[in-house]
Amino acid sequence: MSNTYGTIFRITTFGESHGPAVGVTIDGCPAGLEITTDEIQAALDRRRPGQSDITTPRKEEDKVTILSGVFEGVTTGTPITLVVNNKDQHSHDYSHIQHAFRPSHADYTYTAKYGTRDYRGGGRSSARETVARVAAGAIAAKLLKEQGIAVNSYVSQVGSIKLRKHYSKLDFKKIDANKVRCPDGKVAARMIGLIEDARNNLDTIGGVVSCVIQGVPAGLGEPVFDKLHAELGKAMLSINAVKGFEYGSGFEGVKLRGSQHNDEFYTDEDGSIKTRTNHSGGIQGGISNGQDIYFNVAFKPVATILQPQTTINDAGEEITLQGKGRHDPCVLPRAVPIVDAMAALVLADFWLRKKVNKL
């Protein structure tokens, strides 16, 4: 099903941008996991709109309600359903696109597939759907935390401004220290200036979110079609506005010879098997090798711009269209918790799958 993701830790999201609510049902979460509404809410607060002047001014509290699957702060092993009501909707902002195909949006493709579409904010194609993923991801992250696995994502590039420090030199505690979520204050200031310039010129800009997953044991992943990096790629590419995914050395790795790129194994003082380098990004043969997993996710500029553009309507007639309403000039700050959530969902599912692979 296109609305369901996962094998054992499985989520199904529901709801539209301008419908009554969005939500998620999680099936396969083990019983006995302590989780509170506040822990889920903390993740949603990082994603919600209206956080700063470089995000959409839409005001949504995104208050989560747990409808099932948790009793007295502990998961019961039954399906968990989480719901977030939509409140600050301005559906009239979209009346002008009822019959228009916005450039680089899903208007035409949804119409081609279904013969109809919800033009109010894009319906299911809206990034509003990711509220559900972040809520589910908070539970997956708590499950991973119990196993010593940590997921940290941050903005590493906006436009041409790039954070060039290796992730090992960064303090992940500083990710939320500024509104762009780049853990380097000086680079963050330049990024913010570029986003503000795009906004002031009624335009948008894209960039890159980097993710580091630490504490992953060796052995997570499947050897053929469900390779760990393939599932991470699928999860990231399912996020709105994502145009690219690379892990480990990625495209830069093509510049190296095999003698430079190979990660040599050694045994450290406590008998653990490690690699001297980590060009593999913590994954070999589609299975985690115990080293840090790291990857980059490229986000395009937000497609809705407040400038006139030429397009067509559903009658095939050429029209001039100009964006209205409240939109992000750059999706990156709010995309960070979404990348966190999807990474946690992938790892939680594979952690549970490994438990049934062998005695």
CSV table of C-alpha atoms in Angstrom, one decimal, residues 9 17 43 52 65 69 88 117 129 137 150 157 170 209 240 248 260 264 289 300 331 349:
chain,number,residue,atom,x,y,z
A,9,PHE,CA,7.4,-1.9,12.7
A,17,SER,CA,-3.5,19.1,4.5
A,43,ALA,CA,9.4,15.9,18.0
A,52,SER,CA,10.6,31.5,12.9
A,65,THR,CA,-3.6,12.7,20.8
A,69,GLY,CA,-2.0,1.2,21.9
A,88,ASP,CA,-5.2,27.1,11.1
A,117,ARG,CA,-7.4,16.0,-6.7
A,129,GLU,CA,1.3,14.5,5.8
A,137,GLY,CA,9.3,8.5,14.3
A,150,ALA,CA,21.0,7.7,18.2
A,157,GLN,CA,24.0,23.2,3.0
A,170,LEU,CA,30.3,19.0,15.2
A,209,VAL,CA,20.1,17.8,5.3
A,240,ASN,CA,8.3,15.9,-0.1
A,248,GLY,CA,29.0,7.1,2.8
A,260,GLN,CA,42.1,4.5,-1.2
A,264,GLU,CA,40.4,-1.9,6.2
A,289,ASN,CA,28.9,-3.1,10.0
A,300,LYS,CA,14.8,21.2,-4.0
A,331,VAL,CA,12.0,23.7,3.7
A,349,ASP,CA,12.1,-1.9,11.6
